Amino acid sequence: MSAVVSPAIAAGARPPAQAGAPPLVVAHVAKSFDADGRVVPVIGDLSLTLNEGEIVAIVGPSGCGKTTLLNTLCGLIAPDSGRVSWFGREMSGQPAGVGYMLQKDLLLPWRTALRNVMLGLEIRGVSLSEAEERAHVMLDQLGLHGFADHYPTTLSGGMRQRVALARTLVNEPDVLLLDEPFAALDFQTKLLIESDTAKLVRESRRSVLLITHDIEEAVSIADRVIVLSKRPTRVKAIYDIALGTERTDMIAARESAGFVDYVRRIWADLDVTRN
Amino acid sequence: MNGSPLPPRAVADAGIDSAAENAAARRLAAHRRARLCASLLVLASQIALLAAFIAFWEYMTAFDKQAAFMFGSPSAIAGFLLTMASDGSLWRDTYVTGVETLLGFLVGNVIGTLIGLSLWYSRFVSRVIEPFVIALGSIPIIALAPIIIIWFGTGLTSKIAMSTLSVVIVALVTSYKGAVGVDADQINLMRTLGASKFQIFRKLVVPASLTDIFAGFKLTVGFALIGAIVGEFMSSSEGLGHAIFKAGSLYIIPKVFAALVATIALALVLTFIVGKVEKLLMPWRRLG
Ligand SMILES: Nc1ncnc2c1ncn2[C@@H]1O[C@H](COP(=O)(O)OP(=O)(O)OP(=O)(O)O)[C@@H](O)[C@H]1O
Ligand SMILES: [Mg+2]
């Protein structure tokens, strides 16, 4: 493998964080697209803050601009106006220490599970043996022991999504941006992977911004749920979720006292007919 | 991860019990046998079809001297193949044409694929040269033959040049198509992992284009052979094209067909090799 290391993104090199600054602050971000010469405003005026060790879920109607928001946050597209600050510094280019995971697993078919997980480490110029070692540990933690040498085509949907999660986590990002990563999974697999993700994230005090269509998923996993309006999207409501249970067990969370009430209220907020 | 790792769990979402596994293994074996039978049947039908065609040909020409002269006959063709094999000209001609084809194939594909892939780097450059590529691609290579012979002489080089020219544009277009067809989300993923443009090229675009590149290889085996043979038609002292041309101008039709059989065999062997290399280079394609 080539050991090309661009100095800016060499292992661990991050812009010096401002002490005490929250991992992510979004202030008055707006974004429009140009569709056949017509300007379509997608993000209206959006502000939010993600604190350290916090899991924040974002729910909103389909097509309201959630993916656009995440793409903006990780520097894939530029906002028209507003500011995005990572760890107190205004964003320029791709933010370091941020892992992005999409609904599609996007595994490379010519790489085995292990080599897929190693991708980010290879890109950052981590030595092959160390990358291999860390990828193995990550796969083991996500219950994929023994599947390291499998090609993606021979894995089930749930396993592929775990490999994608391992590929994100192995880079030890401080913040995870997750775009409906569990949407394509069956219910049982989904609960298991959600619980694993919550465990791995909470024990290392990482921050997560999770986009989802699934209100129950949002309430069970997140500390805070942000409801977005239809296009052009703004923050419509914010719920601080206090379930009083261990927040790494999705089944316990779903059975806890306040759960149904939160789900009902958020559901009512989302209801299109009431917009 | 810094925290205490979770204990490795055994098999993720794969319920396996051994009795069911045995039954599944038996089913799999039966399935394999069925598939083997099916491909044997296809092969047997192909051989039968060929045999029927040869028998019909032989029958139609056996009692009709005129037809035998015009169309040759399988037995006469076989006779010529034997004499050409024993006097060594068959091997010599096949070898010469094979070398020309192979070198033209390699040079054309290497140049075409390198240009095609590197065009991925700059949308601007690729848009600028697109009409020129289309224009070059539409030139019938045979029209270039006289010039090629003036430039490269009547030896091996001019045949390789003809063969290369027949290949290069196709290789360029197929590899470029493969490169620009790479999933935009996949490129975004590489970018969020901090990949430079070269890393995206090296780790994503090139391997993702392999499927299209090999499709181009399979297509251009034939083109390379045509190029070499056309080159030999123009001027040559050896090679299968030379043998075909000479026998044709002397009206020895069965000998034309004999050389043609050798040409087809050459094409089949080269296509077979490309297929093997493809399987070797893309092991993941055999799965799923
Ligand atoms: N590159 C683009 N050019 C033009 N319009 C775009 C572009 N990307 C997205 N859009 C439009 O912006 C809107 C928001 O898209 P986006 O993918 O962000 O929605 P979403 O909230 O993620 O939807 P979903 O819940 O279905 O995933 C859509 O109407 C889409 O058509
Ligand atoms: Mg989306």
Coordinates of C-alpha atoms and ligand atoms in Angstrom, one line a residue:
Chain A
M1 CA 0.0 0.0 0.0
S2 CA 1.2 3.5 -0.7
A3 CA 2.3 5.4 2.4
V4 CA 1.4 8.8 1.0
V5 CA 0.6 11.0 4.0
S6 CA -0.7 14.4 3.4
P7 CA 0.6 16.4 6.4
A8 CA -2.7 18.1 7.2
I9 CA -4.4 14.8 7.9
A10 CA -1.6 12.8 9.2
A11 CA -2.6 10.6 12.1
G12 CA -4.1 12.5 15.0
A13 CA -3.3 16.0 13.6
R14 CA -6.2 18.1 14.5
P15 CA -6.7 21.8 14.7
P16 CA -5.9 22.8 18.3
A17 CA -9.3 22.7 20.1
Q18 CA -10.5 25.6 22.0
A19 CA -10.7 24.5 25.6
G20 CA -14.3 23.8 26.6
A21 CA -15.8 24.5 23.2
P22 CA -18.5 22.0 22.2
P23 CA -17.6 19.6 19.4
L24 CA -20.0 21.1 17.0
V25 CA -21.8 24.4 16.7
V26 CA -24.1 25.2 13.8
A27 CA -25.2 28.8 13.6
H28 CA -27.8 30.1 11.1
V29 CA -26.8 27.7 8.2
A30 CA -28.8 28.1 5.0
K31 CA -28.4 26.1 1.7
S32 CA -30.3 26.3 -1.6
F33 CA -30.0 24.1 -4.6
D34 CA -30.3 25.1 -8.2
A35 CA -32.8 22.8 -9.8
D36 CA -33.3 23.5 -13.6
G37 CA -32.6 27.2 -13.1
R38 CA -35.1 27.4 -10.2
V39 CA -33.7 28.1 -6.7
V40 CA -34.9 25.5 -4.2
P41 CA -34.2 26.6 -0.6
V42 CA -33.5 23.3 1.3
I43 CA -32.1 24.4 4.6
G44 CA -33.9 27.6 5.8
D45 CA -32.1 28.8 8.9
L46 CA -30.7 26.1 11.1
S47 CA -28.8 26.3 14.4
L48 CA -27.8 23.5 16.8
T49 CA -25.1 22.5 19.2
L50 CA -23.7 19.1 19.9
N51 CA -22.0 18.8 23.3
E52 CA -19.3 16.4 24.3
G53 CA -20.4 12.9 25.0
E54 CA -23.9 13.6 23.7
I55 CA -26.0 11.6 21.3
V56 CA -28.4 13.9 19.4
A57 CA -31.0 12.5 17.0
I58 CA -32.5 14.5 14.2
V59 CA -35.9 13.6 12.8
G60 CA -37.7 15.3 10.0
P61 CA -40.0 14.7 7.0
S62 CA -38.5 12.9 4.0
G63 CA -36.7 15.3 1.7
C64 CA -36.4 18.1 4.2
G65 CA -32.7 18.3 3.9
K66 CA -31.2 16.1 6.6
T67 CA -28.6 14.5 4.3
T68 CA -27.8 17.9 2.9
L69 CA -27.2 19.1 6.4
L70 CA -24.7 16.3 7.2
N71 CA -23.0 16.8 3.8
T72 CA -22.6 20.5 4.8
L73 CA -21.3 19.6 8.2
C74 CA -18.5 17.4 7.0
G75 CA -17.4 19.8 4.2
L76 CA -18.7 17.9 1.2
I77 CA -20.8 20.9 0.2
A78 CA -20.5 24.5 1.3
P79 CA -23.4 26.3 3.0
D80 CA -24.7 29.5 1.4
S81 CA -24.5 31.3 4.7
G82 CA -24.1 30.7 8.4
R83 CA -21.2 29.2 10.3
V84 CA -20.2 25.7 11.2
S85 CA -17.6 25.3 14.0
W86 CA -15.9 22.1 15.0
F87 CA -14.3 22.3 18.5
G88 CA -14.5 26.0 18.5
R89 CA -12.8 26.6 15.1
E90 CA -14.6 27.6 12.0
M91 CA -14.6 24.8 9.5
S92 CA -12.4 24.9 6.4
G93 CA -12.3 21.8 4.2
Q94 CA -12.9 18.4 5.6
P95 CA -13.0 18.4 9.4
A96 CA -10.6 16.1 11.2
G97 CA -11.8 13.6 13.8
V98 CA -15.2 13.3 12.3
G99 CA -16.6 10.0 11.1
Y100 CA -19.5 10.0 8.6
M101 CA -21.6 6.9 8.0
L102 CA -24.4 6.6 5.4
Q103 CA -27.4 4.5 4.9
K104 CA -25.7 2.6 2.1
D105 CA -22.7 0.7 3.5
L106 CA -20.5 1.6 0.5
L107 CA -18.2 -1.2 1.2
L108 CA -15.6 -1.7 -1.6
P109 CA -16.4 -5.1 -3.2
W110 CA -12.8 -5.8 -4.0
R111 CA -11.7 -5.5 -0.4
T112 CA -12.3 -8.1 2.3
A113 CA -14.1 -7.0 5.5
L114 CA -10.8 -6.4 7.2
R115 CA -9.3 -4.4 4.3
N116 CA -12.5 -2.3 4.2
V117 CA -12.2 -1.5 7.8
M118 CA -8.5 -0.6 7.2
L119 CA -9.4 1.9 4.5
G120 CA -9.3 5.1 6.6
L121 CA -6.1 4.1 8.5
E122 CA -4.4 3.3 5.2
I123 CA -5.4 6.7 3.9
R124 CA -3.9 8.4 6.9
G125 CA -0.7 6.5 6.4
V126 CA -0.9 4.2 9.5
S127 CA 1.4 1.3 9.1
L128 CA -0.1 -1.8 7.6
S129 CA 0.5 -4.1 10.5
E130 CA -0.9 -1.6 13.0
A131 CA -3.9 -0.9 10.8
E132 CA -4.5 -4.7 10.5
E133 CA -4.3 -5.1 14.2
R134 CA -6.7 -2.3 15.0
A135 CA -9.2 -3.4 12.3
H136 CA -9.2 -6.9 13.8
V137 CA -9.9 -5.6 17.2
M138 CA -12.8 -3.4 15.9
L139 CA -14.3 -6.3 14.0
D140 CA -14.1 -8.5 17.1
Q141 CA -15.9 -5.9 19.2
L142 CA -18.7 -5.7 16.7
G143 CA -19.2 -9.5 16.7
L144 CA -17.6 -10.1 13.3
H145 CA -14.8 -12.4 14.6
G146 CA -14.0 -14.9 11.9
F147 CA -15.4 -12.8 9.1
A148 CA -12.3 -10.7 8.5
D149 CA -11.4 -12.4 5.2
H150 CA -14.9 -12.4 3.8
Y151 CA -15.7 -10.3 0.8
P152 CA -18.8 -8.0 1.2
T153 CA -20.9 -10.0 -1.3
T154 CA -20.7 -13.0 1.1
L155 CA -22.0 -11.0 4.1
S156 CA -25.6 -10.4 5.2
G157 CA -27.0 -6.9 5.3
G158 CA -26.6 -6.6 9.0
M159 CA -23.0 -7.8 8.9
R160 CA -22.2 -5.4 6.1
Q161 CA -23.6 -2.5 8.1
R162 CA -21.4 -3.7 11.1
V163 CA -18.3 -3.6 8.8
A164 CA -19.3 -0.1 7.8
L165 CA -19.6 0.9 11.4
A166 CA -16.2 -0.7 12.2
R167 CA -14.7 1.2 9.3
T168 CA -16.0 4.5 10.8
L169 CA -15.1 3.7 14.5
V170 CA -11.6 2.3 13.8
N171 CA -10.5 5.9 13.0
E172 CA -11.4 6.8 16.6
P173 CA -13.4 9.8 15.5
D174 CA -14.4 12.3 18.3
V175 CA -17.7 12.9 16.6
L176 CA -19.9 10.5 14.5
L177 CA -22.3 11.7 11.9
L178 CA -24.7 9.0 11.1
D179 CA -27.2 9.2 8.2
E180 CA -29.9 6.6 8.8
P181 CA -27.3 3.9 9.1
F182 CA -29.7 1.3 10.5
A183 CA -32.7 2.0 8.3
A184 CA -32.2 -1.0 6.0
L185 CA -31.9 -3.5 8.8
D186 CA -34.5 -5.9 10.2
F187 CA -35.9 -5.0 13.6
Q188 CA -33.8 -7.5 15.7
T189 CA -30.5 -6.7 13.9
K190 CA -31.3 -3.1 14.3
L191 CA -31.7 -3.3 18.1
L192 CA -28.5 -5.2 18.4
I193 CA -26.4 -2.9 16.3
E194 CA -28.0 0.2 18.0
S195 CA -27.1 -1.2 21.4
D196 CA -23.5 -2.0 20.3
T197 CA -23.1 1.5 18.8
A198 CA -24.4 3.1 22.0
K199 CA -22.1 1.1 24.1
L200 CA -19.0 1.8 22.1
V201 CA -19.9 5.5 21.8
R202 CA -20.9 6.1 25.4
E203 CA -17.9 4.3 27.0
S204 CA -15.5 6.5 25.1
R205 CA -17.6 9.7 25.5
R206 CA -17.9 10.3 21.8
S207 CA -20.5 12.6 20.4
V208 CA -23.0 11.5 17.8
L209 CA -25.4 13.3 15.5
L210 CA -27.8 10.6 14.3
I211 CA -30.3 11.2 11.5
T212 CA -33.2 8.8 11.4
H213 CA -36.7 8.3 10.2
D214 CA -37.5 6.1 13.1
I215 CA -38.8 8.0 16.1
E216 CA -38.5 5.1 18.4
E217 CA -34.9 4.7 17.5
A218 CA -34.3 8.4 18.1
V219 CA -36.0 8.4 21.5
S220 CA -34.3 5.1 22.7
I221 CA -30.8 6.1 21.8
A222 CA -30.5 9.9 22.0
D223 CA -30.1 12.4 24.8
R224 CA -31.8 15.0 22.7
V225 CA -34.1 14.8 19.7
I226 CA -34.3 17.6 17.3
V227 CA -37.4 17.8 15.1
L228 CA -37.0 19.5 11.7
S229 CA -39.8 21.1 9.7
K230 CA -40.5 20.6 6.0
R231 CA -38.4 22.4 3.4
P232 CA -36.9 25.0 3.8
T233 CA -36.0 23.3 7.0
R234 CA -35.6 24.8 10.5
V235 CA -35.6 23.4 14.0
K236 CA -39.2 22.9 14.9
A237 CA -38.9 21.4 18.4
I238 CA -36.3 20.0 20.7
Y239 CA -36.8 17.3 23.2
D240 CA -34.5 16.4 26.1
I241 CA -34.9 12.7 26.6
A242 CA -34.8 11.5 30.2
L243 CA -35.7 7.8 30.4
G244 CA -33.9 7.0 33.7
T245 CA -32.5 3.7 32.4
E246 CA -29.1 2.5 31.2
R247 CA -28.9 4.2 27.7
T248 CA -26.9 1.4 26.1
D249 CA -29.7 -1.2 26.1
M250 CA -32.2 -0.4 23.4
I251 CA -34.7 -2.9 24.7
A252 CA -34.7 -1.6 28.2
A253 CA -35.0 2.0 26.8
R254 CA -38.0 1.0 24.8
E255 CA -39.7 -0.5 27.8
S256 CA -39.0 2.4 30.2
A257 CA -41.8 4.6 31.5
G258 CA -41.5 7.8 29.6
F259 CA -40.7 6.2 26.2
V260 CA -44.1 6.0 24.7
D261 CA -45.0 9.5 25.7
Y262 CA -41.9 11.0 24.0
V263 CA -42.7 9.0 20.8
R264 CA -46.2 10.2 20.8
R265 CA -45.3 13.9 21.2
I266 CA -42.6 13.8 18.5
W267 CA -44.9 11.9 16.2
A268 CA -47.5 14.6 16.6
D269 CA -44.8 17.2 15.9
L270 CA -43.8 15.5 12.7
D271 CA -47.4 15.0 11.4
V272 CA -47.5 16.7 8.1
T273 CA -51.1 17.7 8.3
R274 CA -50.4 19.9 11.3
N275 CA -47.5 21.8 9.7
Chain B
M1 CA -10.9 2.2 21.1
N2 CA -9.6 3.3 24.4
G3 CA -12.2 1.9 26.8
S4 CA -12.2 -1.8 27.9
P5 CA -13.1 -3.8 24.8
L6 CA -16.3 -5.8 24.7
P7 CA -15.7 -9.5 24.7
P8 CA -15.6 -10.7 21.1
R9 CA -19.0 -12.2 20.3
A10 CA -19.1 -15.4 18.3
V11 CA -21.0 -15.4 15.0
A12 CA -23.0 -12.3 14.3
D13 CA -26.5 -12.8 13.0
A14 CA -25.9 -16.3 11.6
G15 CA -27.9 -19.0 13.2
I16 CA -26.1 -22.3 12.4
D17 CA -26.9 -25.8 13.6
S18 CA -25.1 -28.9 12.3
A19 CA -28.0 -31.1 11.1
A20 CA -29.3 -28.3 9.0
E21 CA -25.8 -27.6 7.8
N22 CA -25.4 -31.2 6.6
A23 CA -28.7 -31.1 4.7
A24 CA -27.6 -27.8 3.2
A25 CA -24.3 -29.3 2.1
R26 CA -26.1 -32.1 0.4
R27 CA -28.4 -29.7 -1.4
L28 CA -25.4 -27.6 -2.4
A29 CA -23.7 -30.7 -3.9
A30 CA -26.9 -31.7 -5.8
H31 CA -27.1 -28.1 -7.1
R32 CA -23.5 -28.2 -8.3
R33 CA -24.1 -31.5 -10.1
A34 CA -27.2 -30.1 -11.8
R35 CA -25.2 -27.1 -12.9
L36 CA -22.4 -29.3 -14.2
C37 CA -24.9 -31.4 -16.2
A38 CA -26.4 -28.2 -17.7
S39 CA -23.0 -27.0 -18.9
L40 CA -22.1 -30.4 -20.3
L41 CA -25.4 -30.4 -22.2
V42 CA -24.6 -27.0 -23.7
L43 CA -21.1 -28.2 -24.7
A44 CA -22.5 -31.4 -26.2
S45 CA -25.1 -29.4 -28.2
Q46 CA -22.3 -27.1 -29.5
I47 CA -20.2 -30.0 -30.6
A48 CA -23.2 -31.7 -32.3
L49 CA -24.1 -28.4 -34.1
L50 CA -20.5 -28.0 -35.4
A51 CA -20.3 -31.7 -36.4
A52 CA -23.6 -31.4 -38.3
F53 CA -22.3 -28.3 -40.1
I54 CA -19.0 -30.0 -41.1
A55 CA -20.9 -33.1 -42.3
F56 CA -23.3 -31.0 -44.4
W57 CA -20.3 -29.1 -45.9
E58 CA -18.4 -32.3 -46.7
Y59 CA -21.5 -34.0 -48.2
M60 CA -22.3 -31.0 -50.4
T61 CA -18.8 -30.7 -51.8
A62 CA -17.9 -34.4 -52.0
F63 CA -19.6 -35.1 -55.4
D64 CA -19.4 -31.6 -56.9
K65 CA -16.0 -30.5 -58.1
Q66 CA -17.3 -27.0 -58.8
A67 CA -18.6 -26.6 -55.3
A68 CA -15.4 -28.1 -53.9
F69 CA -13.4 -25.6 -55.7
M70 CA -15.6 -22.6 -54.6
F71 CA -16.1 -23.6 -51.0
G72 CA -13.3 -26.0 -50.2
S73 CA -14.2 -29.1 -48.2
P74 CA -13.6 -30.0 -44.6
S75 CA -11.4 -32.9 -45.6
A76 CA -9.3 -30.7 -47.9
I77 CA -9.0 -28.1 -45.2
A78 CA -7.8 -30.7 -42.7
G79 CA -5.3 -31.9 -45.3
F80 CA -3.9 -28.4 -45.7
L81 CA -3.8 -28.0 -41.9
L82 CA -1.7 -31.3 -41.8
T83 CA 0.7 -30.3 -44.5
M84 CA 1.1 -26.8 -43.0
A85 CA 1.7 -28.3 -39.6
S86 CA 4.3 -30.7 -40.9
D87 CA 6.2 -28.2 -43.0
G88 CA 6.2 -25.9 -40.0
S89 CA 4.5 -22.9 -41.8
L90 CA 1.4 -23.2 -39.7
W91 CA 3.3 -22.8 -36.5
R92 CA 5.5 -20.1 -37.9
D93 CA 2.6 -18.0 -39.3
T94 CA 0.5 -18.5 -36.1
Y95 CA 3.5 -17.4 -34.0
V96 CA 4.2 -14.3 -36.1
T97 CA 0.5 -13.2 -36.1
G98 CA 0.2 -14.1 -32.4
V99 CA 3.2 -11.9 -31.5
E100 CA 1.9 -9.0 -33.5
T101 CA -1.6 -9.3 -32.0
L102 CA -0.3 -9.7 -28.5
L103 CA 2.0 -6.7 -28.7
G104 CA -0.6 -4.6 -30.4
F105 CA -3.1 -5.6 -27.8
L106 CA -0.8 -4.8 -24.9
V107 CA 0.6 -1.5 -26.2
G108 CA -2.9 -0.3 -27.3
N109 CA -4.6 -1.3 -24.0
V110 CA -1.8 0.1 -21.8
I111 CA -1.8 3.5 -23.6
G112 CA -5.6 3.6 -24.0
T113 CA -6.3 2.6 -20.4
L114 CA -3.8 5.0 -18.9
I115 CA -5.2 7.9 -20.9
G116 CA -8.8 6.9 -20.2
L117 CA -8.2 6.5 -16.5
S118 CA -6.2 9.7 -16.1
L119 CA -8.9 11.7 -17.9
W120 CA -10.9 11.1 -14.7
Y121 CA -8.6 13.6 -13.1
S122 CA -9.7 16.6 -15.2
R123 CA -13.3 17.0 -16.4
F124 CA -12.0 20.0 -18.3
V125 CA -9.3 18.1 -20.3
S126 CA -11.7 15.3 -21.0
R127 CA -14.4 17.7 -22.3
V128 CA -11.7 19.4 -24.5
I129 CA -10.5 16.2 -26.1
E130 CA -13.9 14.4 -26.4
P131 CA -14.7 15.4 -30.0
F132 CA -11.2 14.5 -31.1
V133 CA -11.4 11.0 -29.6
I134 CA -14.8 10.5 -31.3
A135 CA -13.3 11.6 -34.6
L136 CA -10.2 9.4 -34.3
G137 CA -12.5 6.5 -33.2
S138 CA -14.5 6.7 -36.4
I139 CA -11.6 6.4 -38.8
P140 CA -11.6 2.9 -40.4
I141 CA -8.2 1.6 -39.5
I142 CA -7.8 -0.1 -42.8
A143 CA -7.7 3.4 -44.4
L144 CA -4.5 4.1 -42.4
A145 CA -2.7 1.0 -43.5
P146 CA -0.9 2.6 -46.5
I147 CA 0.4 5.4 -44.4
I148 CA 1.4 3.1 -41.6
I149 CA 3.5 1.1 -44.0
I150 CA 5.2 4.2 -45.3
W151 CA 5.9 5.3 -41.7
F152 CA 6.9 2.0 -40.1
G153 CA 8.1 -0.1 -43.0
T154 CA 6.9 -3.5 -44.1
G155 CA 8.2 -5.5 -41.1
L156 CA 6.8 -6.4 -37.7
T157 CA 6.5 -2.8 -36.5
S158 CA 3.9 -1.8 -39.0
K159 CA 1.7 -4.8 -38.0
I160 CA 2.0 -3.9 -34.3
A161 CA 1.2 -0.3 -35.1
M162 CA -2.0 -1.4 -37.0
S163 CA -3.0 -3.7 -34.2
T164 CA -2.3 -1.0 -31.6
L165 CA -4.4 1.6 -33.5
S166 CA -7.3 -0.8 -33.7
V167 CA -7.3 -1.2 -29.9
V168 CA -6.3 2.1 -28.4
I169 CA -9.5 4.2 -28.8
V170 CA -11.7 1.4 -27.6
A171 CA -9.5 0.9 -24.5
L172 CA -9.5 4.6 -23.9
V173 CA -13.3 4.9 -24.1
T174 CA -14.1 1.9 -22.0
S175 CA -11.7 2.7 -19.2
Y176 CA -12.8 6.4 -19.1
K177 CA -16.5 5.2 -18.9
G178 CA -15.5 3.0 -16.0
A179 CA -13.7 5.8 -14.2
V180 CA -16.4 8.4 -14.5
G181 CA -19.1 5.8 -13.6
V182 CA -17.8 5.5 -10.0
D183 CA -20.5 6.0 -7.4
A184 CA -20.4 9.7 -6.2
D185 CA -21.3 8.5 -2.6
Q186 CA -18.3 6.3 -2.7
I187 CA -16.1 9.2 -3.6
N188 CA -17.7 11.3 -0.8
L189 CA -16.9 8.5 1.6
M190 CA -13.2 8.5 0.6
R191 CA -13.2 12.3 1.0
T192 CA -14.6 12.1 4.5
L193 CA -11.9 9.6 5.4
G194 CA -9.5 12.3 4.3
A195 CA -8.3 10.8 1.0
S196 CA -6.4 13.0 -1.4
K197 CA -7.4 13.0 -5.1
F198 CA -4.6 10.6 -5.9
Q199 CA -5.7 8.2 -3.1
I200 CA -9.2 8.3 -4.4
F201 CA -7.9 7.5 -7.8
R202 CA -5.6 4.7 -6.6
K203 CA -7.8 3.1 -4.1
L204 CA -11.3 3.6 -5.6
V205 CA -11.3 4.7 -9.2
V206 CA -8.8 2.2 -10.6
P207 CA -10.2 -0.9 -8.9
A208 CA -13.8 0.2 -9.5
S209 CA -13.0 0.5 -13.3
L210 CA -11.5 -3.0 -13.6
T211 CA -14.8 -4.5 -14.7
D212 CA -15.1 -2.1 -17.6
I213 CA -11.4 -2.3 -18.4
F214 CA -11.6 -6.1 -18.7
A215 CA -14.8 -5.8 -20.8
G216 CA -12.6 -3.6 -23.1
F217 CA -9.8 -6.2 -23.1
K218 CA -12.2 -8.9 -24.2
L219 CA -13.5 -6.7 -27.0
T220 CA -10.1 -5.6 -28.2
V221 CA -8.6 -9.1 -28.5
G222 CA -10.6 -9.4 -31.8
F223 CA -9.7 -5.8 -32.9
A224 CA -6.0 -6.4 -32.3
L225 CA -6.1 -9.6 -34.4
I226 CA -8.0 -7.8 -37.2
G227 CA -5.4 -5.0 -37.1
A228 CA -2.5 -7.4 -37.4
I229 CA -4.1 -9.4 -40.2
V230 CA -5.0 -6.2 -42.2
G231 CA -1.4 -5.1 -41.8
E232 CA -0.2 -8.5 -43.2
F233 CA -2.6 -8.2 -46.1
M234 CA -1.0 -4.9 -47.1
S235 CA 2.6 -6.2 -47.3
S236 CA 4.2 -9.1 -45.5
S237 CA 6.3 -12.2 -46.0
E238 CA 4.8 -14.3 -43.1
G239 CA 1.9 -14.6 -40.8
L240 CA -1.6 -15.9 -41.0
G241 CA -2.8 -12.9 -42.9
H242 CA 0.0 -13.4 -45.4
A243 CA -1.0 -17.1 -45.8
I244 CA -4.7 -16.2 -46.3
F245 CA -3.8 -13.5 -48.8
K246 CA -1.4 -15.7 -50.8
A247 CA -3.7 -18.7 -50.9
G248 CA -6.6 -16.5 -51.8
S249 CA -4.8 -14.9 -54.8
L250 CA -3.9 -18.4 -56.0
Y251 CA -7.5 -19.5 -55.6
I252 CA -6.6 -22.3 -53.1
I253 CA -9.8 -21.9 -51.1
P254 CA -9.3 -24.8 -48.7
K255 CA -5.9 -23.3 -47.7
V256 CA -7.6 -20.0 -47.0
F257 CA -10.0 -21.8 -44.7
A258 CA -7.1 -23.7 -43.1
A259 CA -5.4 -20.4 -42.2
L260 CA -8.7 -19.0 -41.0
V261 CA -9.1 -22.0 -38.7
A262 CA -5.7 -21.2 -37.2
T263 CA -6.8 -17.5 -36.8
I264 CA -10.0 -18.5 -35.0
A265 CA -8.0 -20.8 -32.7
L266 CA -5.6 -17.9 -31.9
A267 CA -8.5 -15.6 -31.0
L268 CA -10.0 -18.2 -28.8
V269 CA -6.7 -18.9 -26.9
L270 CA -6.1 -15.2 -26.4
T271 CA -9.7 -14.6 -25.2
F272 CA -9.3 -17.5 -22.8
I273 CA -6.1 -16.1 -21.4
V274 CA -7.8 -12.7 -20.8
G275 CA -10.7 -14.4 -19.0
K276 CA -8.2 -16.3 -16.7
V277 CA -6.3 -13.2 -15.9
E278 CA -9.6 -11.4 -15.1
K279 CA -10.6 -14.1 -12.6
L280 CA -7.1 -14.0 -11.1
L281 CA -7.1 -10.2 -10.6
M282 CA -10.7 -10.0 -9.4
P283 CA -11.3 -12.8 -7.0
W284 CA -14.3 -11.1 -5.5
R285 CA -16.2 -11.4 -8.8
R286 CA -16.4 -15.2 -8.4
L287 CA -18.5 -14.8 -5.3
G288 CA -22.0 -13.8 -4.6
Ligands
LIG1 N1 -27.3 18.2 -5.5 C1 -28.5 18.6 -5.4 N2 -29.1 19.4 -6.4 C2 -30.4 19.8 -6.4 N3 -31.2 19.4 -5.4 C3 -30.8 18.6 -4.4 C4 -29.4 18.2 -4.4 N4 -29.3 17.4 -3.3 C5 -30.5 17.4 -2.7 N5 -31.4 18.1 -3.4 C6 -32.8 18.3 -3.0 O1 -32.8 18.8 -1.7 C7 -33.8 18.2 -0.9 C8 -33.3 17.6 0.4 O2 -32.5 16.5 0.1 P1 -31.9 15.6 1.2 O3 -31.3 14.4 0.6 O4 -31.0 16.4 2.1 O5 -33.2 15.2 2.0 P2 -33.3 14.2 3.3 O6 -34.0 14.9 4.4 O7 -32.0 13.5 3.6 O8 -34.3 13.1 2.7 P3 -34.5 11.6 3.1 O9 -35.2 11.6 4.5 O10 -35.4 11.1 2.1 O11 -33.1 11.0 3.1 C9 -34.5 17.2 -1.8 O12 -35.7 17.8 -2.3 C10 -33.5 17.0 -3.0 O13 -34.2 16.8 -4.1
MG2 MG -31.3 11.5 3.5

